[in-house]
mmCIF file of C-alpha atoms in Angstrom:
data_model
loop_
_atom_site.group_PDB
_atom_site.id
_atom_site.type_symbol
_atom_site.label_atom_id
_atom_site.label_comp_id
_atom_site.label_asym_id
_atom_site.label_seq_id
_atom_site.Cartn_x
_atom_site.Cartn_y
_atom_site.Cartn_z
ATOM 1 C CA MET A 279 109.160 71.940 108.539
ATOM 2 C CA SER A 280 109.327 69.998 105.312
ATOM 3 C CA LEU A 281 107.988 66.482 105.472
ATOM 4 C CA VAL A 282 109.851 64.014 103.288
ATOM 5 C CA ASN A 283 108.260 60.604 102.871
ATOM 6 C CA TYR A 284 110.736 58.278 101.193
ATOM 7 C CA ALA A 285 108.228 55.420 101.046
ATOM 8 C CA THR A 286 105.652 57.268 98.968
ATOM 9 C CA LYS A 287 108.230 59.695 97.532
ATOM 10 C CA GLU A 288 106.369 62.781 98.670
ATOM 11 C CA ILE A 289 107.599 66.155 99.826
ATOM 12 C CA THR A 290 105.293 68.528 101.696
ATOM 13 C CA CYS A 291 106.328 72.104 102.443
ATOM 14 C CA LYS A 292 104.573 74.909 104.302
ATOM 15 C CA ILE A 293 104.637 78.488 103.005
ATOM 16 C CA VAL A 294 103.149 81.322 105.043
ATOM 17 C CA TYR A 295 101.919 84.601 103.545
ATOM 18 C CA TYR A 296 102.612 87.271 106.177
ATOM 19 C CA GLY A 297 102.031 91.019 106.247
ATOM 20 C CA PRO A 298 99.887 93.815 107.657
ATOM 21 C CA GLY A 299 96.107 93.779 107.616
ATOM 22 C CA ARG A 300 94.495 94.304 104.207
ATOM 23 C CA SER A 301 97.798 94.030 102.337
ATOM 24 C CA GLY A 302 96.403 91.323 100.048
ATOM 25 C CA LYS A 303 97.519 87.978 101.510
ATOM 26 C CA THR A 304 94.137 86.312 101.119
ATOM 27 C CA THR A 305 93.782 87.867 97.651
ATOM 28 C CA ASN A 306 97.030 86.148 96.630
ATOM 29 C CA LEU A 307 95.645 82.753 97.661
ATOM 30 C CA GLN A 308 92.280 83.448 96.052
ATOM 31 C CA TYR A 309 93.957 84.300 92.759
ATOM 32 C CA ILE A 310 96.138 81.181 92.903
ATOM 33 C CA TYR A 311 93.079 79.077 93.713
ATOM 34 C CA SER A 312 91.187 80.574 90.784
ATOM 35 C CA ARG A 313 93.942 79.778 88.286
ATOM 36 C CA VAL A 314 95.268 76.397 89.333
ATOM 37 C CA PRO A 315 93.523 73.438 87.638
ATOM 38 C CA TRP A 316 91.337 71.326 89.903
ATOM 39 C CA ASP A 317 93.651 68.324 89.762
ATOM 40 C CA ARG A 318 96.571 70.349 91.146
ATOM 41 C CA LYS A 319 94.856 71.873 94.164
ATOM 42 C CA GLY A 320 92.751 70.953 97.174
ATOM 43 C CA GLU A 321 89.903 72.892 98.702
ATOM 44 C CA MET A 322 90.722 76.370 99.976
ATOM 45 C CA VAL A 323 89.843 76.713 103.642
ATOM 46 C CA SER A 324 89.209 80.224 104.995
ATOM 47 C CA LEU A 325 88.551 81.025 108.636
ATOM 48 C CA ALA A 326 87.314 84.592 108.430
ATOM 49 C CA THR A 327 85.295 87.055 110.499
ATOM 50 C CA GLU A 328 81.834 88.237 109.494
ATOM 51 C CA ALA A 329 83.508 91.103 107.706
ATOM 52 C CA ASP A 330 85.655 88.672 105.683
ATOM 53 C CA ARG A 331 88.845 89.568 107.519
ATOM 54 C CA THR A 332 91.069 86.573 108.186
ATOM 55 C CA LEU A 333 90.461 85.348 111.727
ATOM 56 C CA PHE A 334 92.834 82.404 111.954
ATOM 57 C CA PHE A 335 94.182 81.416 108.560
ATOM 58 C CA ASP A 336 93.452 80.653 104.939
ATOM 59 C CA PHE A 337 94.797 77.356 103.688
ATOM 60 C CA LEU A 338 95.396 76.144 100.156
ATOM 61 C CA PRO A 339 97.118 72.841 99.276
ATOM 62 C CA LEU A 340 98.899 72.747 95.904
ATOM 63 C CA ASP A 341 100.461 69.909 93.937
ATOM 64 C CA LEU A 342 103.507 71.133 92.025
ATOM 65 C CA GLY A 343 104.099 67.816 90.285
ATOM 66 C CA ARG A 344 107.121 65.515 90.395
ATOM 67 C CA ILE A 345 110.663 66.676 90.996
ATOM 68 C CA SER A 346 113.398 64.067 90.869
ATOM 69 C CA GLY A 347 110.757 61.398 91.389
ATOM 70 C CA PHE A 348 109.189 63.119 94.385
ATOM 71 C CA THR A 349 105.586 64.301 94.302
ATOM 72 C CA THR A 350 105.934 67.822 95.632
ATOM 73 C CA ARG A 351 103.124 69.442 97.565
ATOM 74 C CA PHE A 352 102.948 72.905 99.024
ATOM 75 C CA GLN A 353 100.597 74.040 101.749
ATOM 76 C CA LEU A 354 99.963 77.786 101.505
ATOM 77 C CA TYR A 355 98.753 79.590 104.618
ATOM 78 C CA THR A 356 97.946 83.217 105.352
ATOM 79 C CA VAL A 357 98.075 84.826 108.782
ATOM 80 C CA PRO A 358 95.586 87.389 110.098
ATOM 81 C CA GLY A 359 97.295 90.718 109.545
ATOM 82 C CA GLN A 360 95.582 92.800 112.193
ATOM 83 C CA VAL A 361 97.808 93.650 115.178
ATOM 84 C CA TYR A 362 95.136 92.265 117.513
ATOM 85 C CA TYR A 363 95.641 88.697 116.282
ATOM 86 C CA ASN A 364 99.327 88.207 117.077
ATOM 87 C CA ALA A 365 98.690 85.061 119.129
ATOM 88 C CA THR A 366 97.107 83.268 116.191
ATOM 89 C CA ARG A 367 99.742 84.650 113.824
ATOM 90 C CA LYS A 368 102.419 82.905 115.874
ATOM 91 C CA LEU A 369 100.551 79.617 115.674
ATOM 92 C CA VAL A 370 100.243 79.709 111.903
ATOM 93 C CA LEU A 371 103.930 80.577 111.565
ATOM 94 C CA GLN A 372 104.950 77.405 113.414
ATOM 95 C CA GLY A 373 106.751 75.011 111.142
ATOM 96 C CA ALA A 374 106.923 77.348 108.142
ATOM 97 C CA ASP A 375 109.495 76.426 105.487
ATOM 98 C CA GLY A 376 109.275 79.793 103.764
ATOM 99 C CA VAL A 377 107.587 83.168 104.136
ATOM 100 C CA VAL A 378 106.089 85.538 101.578
ATOM 101 C CA PHE A 379 105.873 89.002 103.100
ATOM 102 C CA VAL A 380 103.049 90.885 101.380
ATOM 103 C CA ALA A 381 103.583 94.622 101.811
ATOM 104 C CA ASP A 382 101.034 97.297 100.963
ATOM 105 C CA SER A 383 102.783 99.716 98.585
ATOM 106 C CA GLN A 384 100.597 102.691 99.447
ATOM 107 C CA ARG A 385 102.465 105.617 100.962
ATOM 108 C CA SER A 386 100.030 105.745 103.874
ATOM 109 C CA GLN A 387 100.729 102.107 104.830
ATOM 110 C CA ILE A 388 104.493 102.118 105.153
ATOM 111 C CA GLU A 389 104.472 102.240 108.968
ATOM 112 C CA GLU A 390 102.158 99.222 109.085
ATOM 113 C CA ASP A 391 104.472 97.394 106.673
ATOM 114 C CA ILE A 392 107.523 98.098 108.814
ATOM 115 C CA GLU A 393 105.735 97.143 112.025
ATOM 116 C CA SER A 394 104.509 93.894 110.492
ATOM 117 C CA PHE A 395 107.968 93.008 109.185
ATOM 118 C CA ARG A 396 109.436 93.600 112.644
ATOM 119 C CA ASN A 397 106.660 91.461 114.088
ATOM 120 C CA LEU A 398 107.614 88.671 111.655
ATOM 121 C CA GLN A 399 111.223 88.774 112.827
ATOM 122 C CA VAL A 400 110.176 88.707 116.487
ATOM 123 C CA ASN A 401 107.718 85.849 116.019
ATOM 124 C CA LEU A 402 110.287 83.798 114.093
ATOM 125 C CA LEU A 403 112.885 84.423 116.769
ATOM 126 C CA GLU A 404 110.461 83.214 119.431
ATOM 127 C CA GLN A 405 110.550 79.901 117.563
ATOM 128 C CA GLY A 406 114.332 79.993 117.463
ATOM 129 C CA ILE A 407 114.506 80.951 113.789
ATOM 130 C CA ASP A 408 116.715 83.754 112.543
ATOM 131 C CA ILE A 409 114.999 85.397 109.569
ATOM 132 C CA ARG A 410 118.260 85.042 107.642
ATOM 133 C CA GLU A 411 117.966 81.253 107.860
ATOM 134 C CA ILE A 412 114.564 80.842 106.259
ATOM 135 C CA PRO A 413 113.630 81.602 102.631
ATOM 136 C CA VAL A 414 111.748 84.920 102.476
ATOM 137 C CA VAL A 415 110.316 86.713 99.443
ATOM 138 C CA ILE A 416 108.818 90.201 99.609
ATOM 139 C CA GLN A 417 105.862 91.169 97.458
ATOM 140 C CA TYR A 418 105.087 94.885 96.995
ATOM 141 C CA ASN A 419 101.386 94.660 96.405
ATOM 142 C CA LYS A 420 98.744 97.113 95.189
ATOM 143 C CA ARG A 421 100.972 98.666 92.533
ATOM 144 C CA ASP A 422 97.804 99.476 90.559
ATOM 145 C CA LEU A 423 96.713 102.041 93.160
ATOM 146 C CA PRO A 424 97.679 105.747 93.150
ATOM 147 C CA ASN A 425 100.030 107.118 95.808
ATOM 148 C CA VAL A 426 102.263 104.102 95.991
ATOM 149 C CA LEU A 427 105.866 104.413 97.111
ATOM 150 C CA ALA A 428 108.656 103.725 94.628
ATOM 151 C CA ILE A 429 110.079 100.207 94.784
ATOM 152 C CA ASP A 430 113.513 101.615 95.696
ATOM 153 C CA LEU A 431 112.054 103.347 98.741
ATOM 154 C CA LEU A 432 110.175 100.229 99.804
ATOM 155 C CA ASP A 433 113.361 98.199 99.390
ATOM 156 C CA ASP A 434 115.207 100.675 101.609
ATOM 157 C CA GLU A 435 112.617 100.310 104.350
ATOM 158 C CA LEU A 436 111.885 96.600 104.180
ATOM 159 C CA ASN A 437 114.398 94.736 102.076
ATOM 160 C CA PHE A 438 117.733 95.520 103.664
ATOM 161 C CA ARG A 439 118.625 91.803 103.445
ATOM 162 C CA GLU A 440 118.119 91.941 99.669
ATOM 163 C CA VAL A 441 115.816 88.947 99.432
ATOM 164 C CA PRO A 442 113.909 88.431 96.139
ATOM 165 C CA SER A 443 111.149 91.024 95.753
ATOM 166 C CA PHE A 444 108.295 91.453 93.280
ATOM 167 C CA ALA A 445 105.893 94.223 92.351
ATOM 168 C CA ALA A 446 102.337 92.950 92.292
ATOM 169 C CA SER A 447 98.664 93.747 91.939
ATOM 170 C CA ALA A 448 97.205 90.634 93.466
ATOM 171 C CA LEU A 449 93.653 91.625 92.650
ATOM 172 C CA LEU A 450 94.607 91.568 88.957
ATOM 173 C CA GLY A 451 96.904 88.594 89.355
ATOM 174 C CA GLU A 452 100.037 90.534 88.446
ATOM 175 C CA GLY A 453 103.129 89.273 90.252
ATOM 176 C CA VAL A 454 101.251 86.582 92.156
ATOM 177 C CA PHE A 455 102.808 83.599 90.416
ATOM 178 C CA ASP A 456 106.253 85.244 90.151
ATOM 179 C CA THR A 457 106.178 85.522 93.933
ATOM 180 C CA LEU A 458 104.987 81.945 94.424
ATOM 181 C CA ARG A 459 107.562 80.577 92.028
ATOM 182 C CA SER A 460 110.366 82.423 93.774
ATOM 183 C CA ILE A 461 109.475 81.212 97.265
ATOM 184 C CA SER A 462 108.899 77.672 95.941
ATOM 185 C CA GLU A 463 112.361 77.625 94.433
ATOM 186 C CA GLY A 464 113.939 79.040 97.599
ATOM 187 C CA VAL A 465 112.263 76.462 99.824
ATOM 188 C CA LEU A 466 113.044 73.502 97.563
ATOM 189 C CA ARG A 467 116.673 74.533 97.018
ATOM 190 C CA LYS A 468 117.105 74.660 100.765
ATOM 191 C CA LEU A 469 115.470 71.258 101.100
ATOM 192 C CA ALA A 470 117.672 69.756 98.347
ATOM 193 C CA GLY A 471 120.738 70.198 100.512
ATOM 194 C CA LYS A 472 119.117 68.172 103.275
ATOM 195 C CA LEU A 473 117.990 65.300 101.053
ATOM 196 C CA ASP A 474 121.509 64.121 100.370
ATOM 197 C CA ASN A 475 122.607 63.748 103.929
ATOM 198 C CA THR A 476 119.911 61.888 105.726
ATOM 199 C CA ARG A 477 121.783 58.913 107.156
ATOM 200 C CA SER A 478 122.848 60.812 110.212
ATOM 201 C CA ARG A 479 119.844 63.071 110.292
ATOM 202 C CA SER A 480 117.377 62.613 113.067
ATOM 203 C CA TRP A 481 113.655 62.167 112.713
ATOM 204 C CA ARG A 482 113.161 65.526 114.334
ATOM 205 C CA ALA A 483 115.495 67.224 111.889
ATOM 206 C CA LYS A 484 113.493 65.974 108.938
ATOM 207 C CA GLY A 485 110.454 67.710 110.148
ATOM 208 C CA VAL A 486 108.208 65.480 112.180
ATOM 209 C CA GLY A 487 107.452 67.100 115.474
ATOM 210 C CA ASN A 488 108.877 70.142 117.099
ATOM 211 C CA ARG A 489 111.459 72.406 115.694
ATOM 212 C CA MET B 67 113.315 56.184 117.843
ATOM 213 C CA ARG B 68 114.888 59.590 117.570
ATOM 214 C CA GLN B 69 117.522 58.380 115.126
ATOM 215 C CA ALA B 70 115.168 56.330 113.023
ATOM 216 C CA ASP B 71 114.310 57.187 109.480
ATOM 217 C CA LEU B 72 110.965 58.762 108.784
ATOM 218 C CA ARG B 73 109.950 56.058 106.324
ATOM 219 C CA GLN B 74 110.314 53.336 108.902
ATOM 220 C CA ILE B 75 108.695 55.487 111.543
ATOM 221 C CA GLN B 76 105.708 56.008 109.299
ATOM 222 C CA ASP B 77 105.477 52.300 108.501
ATOM 223 C CA ALA B 78 105.718 51.566 112.186
ATOM 224 C CA PHE B 79 102.734 53.814 112.940
ATOM 225 C CA ALA B 80 100.480 51.505 110.943
ATOM 226 C CA GLY B 81 100.360 48.745 113.585
ATOM 227 C CA PRO B 82 99.375 50.825 116.623
ATOM 228 C CA LEU B 83 96.923 52.856 114.539
ATOM 229 C CA ALA B 84 95.208 49.752 113.106
ATOM 230 C CA SER B 85 94.893 48.247 116.609
ATOM 231 C CA PHE B 86 93.398 51.491 117.851
ATOM 232 C CA VAL B 87 90.763 51.532 115.079
ATOM 233 C CA ASP B 88 89.867 47.872 115.697
ATOM 234 C CA GLU B 89 89.692 48.043 119.469
ATOM 235 C CA SER B 90 87.905 51.350 119.861
ATOM 236 C CA ALA B 91 85.579 50.831 116.870
ATOM 237 C CA VAL B 92 86.154 54.320 115.509
ATOM 238 C CA ARG B 93 85.488 55.074 111.855
ATOM 239 C CA LEU B 94 88.704 56.878 111.051
ATOM 240 C CA ALA B 95 92.006 57.624 112.773
ATOM 241 C CA VAL B 96 94.595 59.973 111.324
ATOM 242 C CA LEU B 97 97.977 60.751 112.791
ATOM 243 C CA ILE B 98 99.315 64.216 112.002
ATOM 244 C CA ASN B 99 102.210 66.347 113.133
ATOM 245 C CA ARG B 100 101.748 69.790 114.623
ATOM 246 C CA SER B 101 101.913 71.412 111.187
ATOM 247 C CA GLY B 102 98.922 69.376 110.094
ATOM 248 C CA GLN B 103 100.805 67.056 107.769
ATOM 249 C CA VAL B 104 99.294 63.587 107.552
ATOM 250 C CA LEU B 105 101.669 60.834 108.694
ATOM 251 C CA ALA B 106 99.366 57.808 108.703
ATOM 252 C CA GLN B 107 95.683 56.941 108.533
ATOM 253 C CA GLU B 108 93.468 53.922 109.196
ATOM 254 C CA GLY B 109 89.759 53.290 108.768
ATOM 255 C CA PHE B 110 87.320 55.065 106.499
ATOM 256 C CA ASP B 111 84.883 57.949 106.687
ATOM 257 C CA ARG B 112 83.151 60.140 104.134
ATOM 258 C CA ILE B 113 85.634 62.968 104.192
ATOM 259 C CA ASP B 114 86.318 64.620 100.847
ATOM 260 C CA ASP B 115 89.200 66.761 102.002
ATOM 261 C CA LEU B 116 91.426 64.958 104.482
ATOM 262 C CA VAL B 117 94.224 67.498 104.041
ATOM 263 C CA GLY B 118 91.819 70.302 104.975
ATOM 264 C CA VAL B 119 90.659 68.335 108.020
ATOM 265 C CA ALA B 120 94.280 67.834 109.084
ATOM 266 C CA SER B 121 95.128 71.534 108.739
ATOM 267 C CA LEU B 122 92.049 72.545 110.740
ATOM 268 C CA ALA B 123 92.814 69.955 113.423
ATOM 269 C CA ALA B 124 96.363 71.250 113.736
ATOM 270 C CA GLY B 125 94.944 74.778 114.028
ATOM 271 C CA ILE B 126 92.503 73.758 116.756
ATOM 272 C CA ASN B 127 95.221 71.913 118.608
ATOM 273 C CA ALA B 128 97.636 74.830 118.378
ATOM 274 C CA SER B 129 95.057 77.322 119.610
ATOM 275 C CA SER B 130 93.997 75.068 122.487
ATOM 276 C CA ARG B 131 97.631 74.736 123.565
ATOM 277 C CA ALA B 132 97.951 78.509 123.505
ATOM 278 C CA LEU B 133 94.715 78.853 125.510
ATOM 279 C CA ALA B 134 95.962 76.324 128.065
ATOM 280 C CA SER B 135 99.122 78.313 128.436
ATOM 281 C CA GLN B 136 97.115 81.518 128.988
ATOM 282 C CA LEU B 137 95.199 79.717 131.749
ATOM 283 C CA GLY B 138 98.398 78.528 133.388
ATOM 284 C CA GLN B 139 97.841 74.926 132.300
ATOM 285 C CA GLU B 140 100.679 72.967 130.820
ATOM 286 C CA ASP B 141 98.275 71.556 128.244
ATOM 287 C CA PHE B 142 94.781 70.276 127.630
ATOM 288 C CA GLU B 143 95.150 66.539 127.200
ATOM 289 C CA HIS B 144 92.597 66.153 124.471
ATOM 290 C CA LEU B 145 89.663 67.810 122.727
ATOM 291 C CA HIS B 146 86.277 66.270 122.099
ATOM 292 C CA HIS B 147 83.580 67.671 119.817
ATOM 293 C CA ALA B 148 80.250 65.852 119.781
ATOM 294 C CA GLY B 149 77.715 66.132 116.974
ATOM 295 C CA ARG B 150 74.392 64.340 116.633
ATOM 296 C CA LEU B 151 75.772 61.588 114.405
ATOM 297 C CA ARG B 152 79.502 61.896 114.584
ATOM 298 C CA GLN B 153 82.070 62.859 117.149
ATOM 299 C CA LEU B 154 85.628 64.068 116.855
ATOM 300 C CA PHE B 155 88.463 63.400 119.265
ATOM 301 C CA LEU B 156 91.843 65.129 119.094
ATOM 302 C CA GLY B 157 94.543 63.715 121.327
ATOM 303 C CA GLN B 158 98.085 65.032 121.394
ATOM 304 C CA PHE B 159 101.123 63.286 122.757
ATOM 305 C CA ASP B 160 104.851 63.818 122.885
ATOM 306 C CA THR B 161 107.274 61.342 121.390
ATOM 307 C CA GLY B 162 111.028 61.297 121.002
ATOM 308 C CA GLY B 163 110.469 62.925 117.647
ATOM 309 C CA GLY B 164 108.147 65.671 118.811
ATOM 310 C CA LEU B 165 104.475 66.297 119.276
ATOM 311 C CA LEU B 166 101.953 64.191 117.347
ATOM 312 C CA ILE B 167 98.171 64.537 117.181
ATOM 313 C CA LEU B 168 95.631 61.762 116.726
ATOM 314 C CA VAL B 169 92.491 62.902 114.901
ATOM 315 C CA THR B 170 89.704 60.372 115.135
ATOM 316 C CA VAL B 171 86.097 60.313 113.962
ATOM 317 C CA PHE B 172 83.574 57.987 115.590
ATOM 318 C CA ASP B 173 79.821 57.365 115.770
ATOM 319 C CA GLU B 174 77.419 55.402 117.973
ATOM 320 C CA ALA B 175 79.468 52.238 117.489
ATOM 321 C CA SER B 176 82.050 53.679 119.875
ATOM 322 C CA SER B 177 82.133 56.104 122.797
ATOM 323 C CA ILE B 178 84.417 58.779 124.183
ATOM 324 C CA GLY B 179 85.328 56.397 127.031
ATOM 325 C CA LEU B 180 86.493 53.692 124.626
ATOM 326 C CA VAL B 181 88.353 56.186 122.497
ATOM 327 C CA ARG B 182 90.191 57.602 125.516
ATOM 328 C CA LEU B 183 91.034 54.134 126.809
ATOM 329 C CA PHE B 184 92.518 52.865 123.582
ATOM 330 C CA PHE B 185 94.124 56.212 122.775
ATOM 331 C CA GLU B 186 96.280 55.770 125.878
ATOM 332 C CA GLN B 187 97.175 52.268 124.724
ATOM 333 C CA MET B 188 98.088 53.495 121.260
ATOM 334 C CA VAL B 189 100.270 56.248 122.698
ATOM 335 C CA ASP B 190 102.166 53.662 124.763
ATOM 336 C CA GLU B 191 102.678 51.501 121.685
ATOM 337 C CA VAL B 192 103.919 54.406 119.565
ATOM 338 C CA ARG B 193 106.298 55.505 122.294
ATOM 339 C CA GLN B 194 107.699 51.978 122.507
ATOM 340 C CA LEU B 195 108.443 51.647 118.802
ATOM 341 C CA PRO B 196 111.927 50.197 118.579
ATOM 342 C CA VAL B 197 114.866 52.259 117.499
ATOM 343 C CA MET B 198 115.598 51.484 113.874
ATOM 344 C CA ASP B 199 118.678 52.072 111.785
ATOM 345 C CA ALA B 200 118.477 54.739 109.168
ATOM 346 C CA PRO B 201 118.104 53.070 105.744
ATOM 347 C CA PRO B 202 120.164 54.086 102.763
ATOM 348 C CA VAL B 203 118.765 57.063 100.969
ATOM 349 C CA SER B 204 119.368 57.450 97.257
ATOM 350 C CA VAL B 205 118.434 61.051 96.669
ATOM 351 C CA SER B 206 121.008 63.208 94.961
ATOM 352 C CA ALA B 207 120.795 66.886 95.810
ATOM 353 C CA ASP B 208 122.451 67.690 92.465
ATOM 354 C CA ASN B 209 119.824 65.760 90.506
ATOM 355 C CA PHE B 210 117.068 67.279 92.563
ATOM 356 C CA GLU B 211 118.325 70.821 91.991
ATOM 357 C CA ALA B 212 118.872 70.131 88.293
ATOM 358 C CA GLU B 213 115.263 69.046 87.881
ATOM 359 C CA LEU B 214 113.904 71.754 90.153
ATOM 360 C CA GLU B 215 114.047 74.607 87.690
ATOM 361 C CA SER B 216 112.536 72.725 84.754
ATOM 362 C CA SER B 217 109.765 71.304 86.954
ATOM 363 C CA LEU B 218 108.872 74.748 88.284
ATOM 364 C CA ASP B 219 109.052 76.186 84.753
ATOM 365 C CA ARG B 220 106.581 73.570 83.587
ATOM 366 C CA PHE B 221 104.151 74.128 86.438
ATOM 367 C CA PHE B 222 104.133 77.916 86.255
ATOM 368 C CA ARG B 223 104.192 78.095 82.465
ATOM 369 C CA ASP B 224 100.887 76.242 82.430
ATOM 370 C CA LEU B 225 99.392 78.597 85.013
ATOM 371 C CA MET B 226 100.663 81.814 83.481
ATOM 372 C CA GLY B 227 99.599 80.834 79.992
ATOM 373 C CA GLY B 228 103.106 81.183 78.653
#
């Protein structure tokens, strides 16, 4: 749920990195954190297990600068990918303005990718959101590894809605910013349509409180 | 209140929040929505990363709501964490515009009893904020979209070294 503050001219949007366990969601945020200058980012918060697997979420606030006079901030979250943590995954997904689905391109992981994508659709629907109504970008990660599936095959399995998709090797930084730029643009274009028509819009509709 | 504009709603929060800080003698009070976005704040404490605090508080609140549900409770009314020097109180409440969460930090100058007492008073005041007319908004979607691409180009060009 985007938060638009007309007094301070600030826009805050929430983007959630979703996907199966070990697909590289946290690595995406770590790479972004490592490259963004200090004055454009906040502290990265990671709630992880002893084995460095995401327990609840990672969180990274970013300042994208001014657009049409509005200071635009993004809050990037990851979900825990392991099946076991579905309850916390649902919580992190609440109020998302856009989703990056990080798929593991390895042939052996395709079932996990499909299961996780289905889980995303189900968890969005539980919040009353049809996946077709929210900006989604798919990232095919780990392209640097052997035994990866061809992009066409991955598209057939996961991207039947033909949303923007990017090949990536998050560990090396390849495709990380292309993915972030694409979801940023999708979220802000969707928000632009709402900015013009706020006289009759309710407080709830602009994002404070429940969906 | 439901039809009011967010700007006026946010301005309106300032009064009840300032009264709460004064009366309960807490160090800091921050009002956030359930996504962890900061709506208003009053008081001062040595917190370097308020946005991080807000996101963690929203996470704690969300997980406690889910736990309450698992236990067959409608909700837990509030959460209280006590440290040796500082204490944290998280109180959630419904409004016409949805669920809000008060995050407050206090020390020996206050007590959990005082905080709870004046939290209830603040909630009443917020719920009674008058309905306000939506003010004119001068944001053009066309202008916004026109600037969007160049702004994103600028930001990512710097990051990608291009």
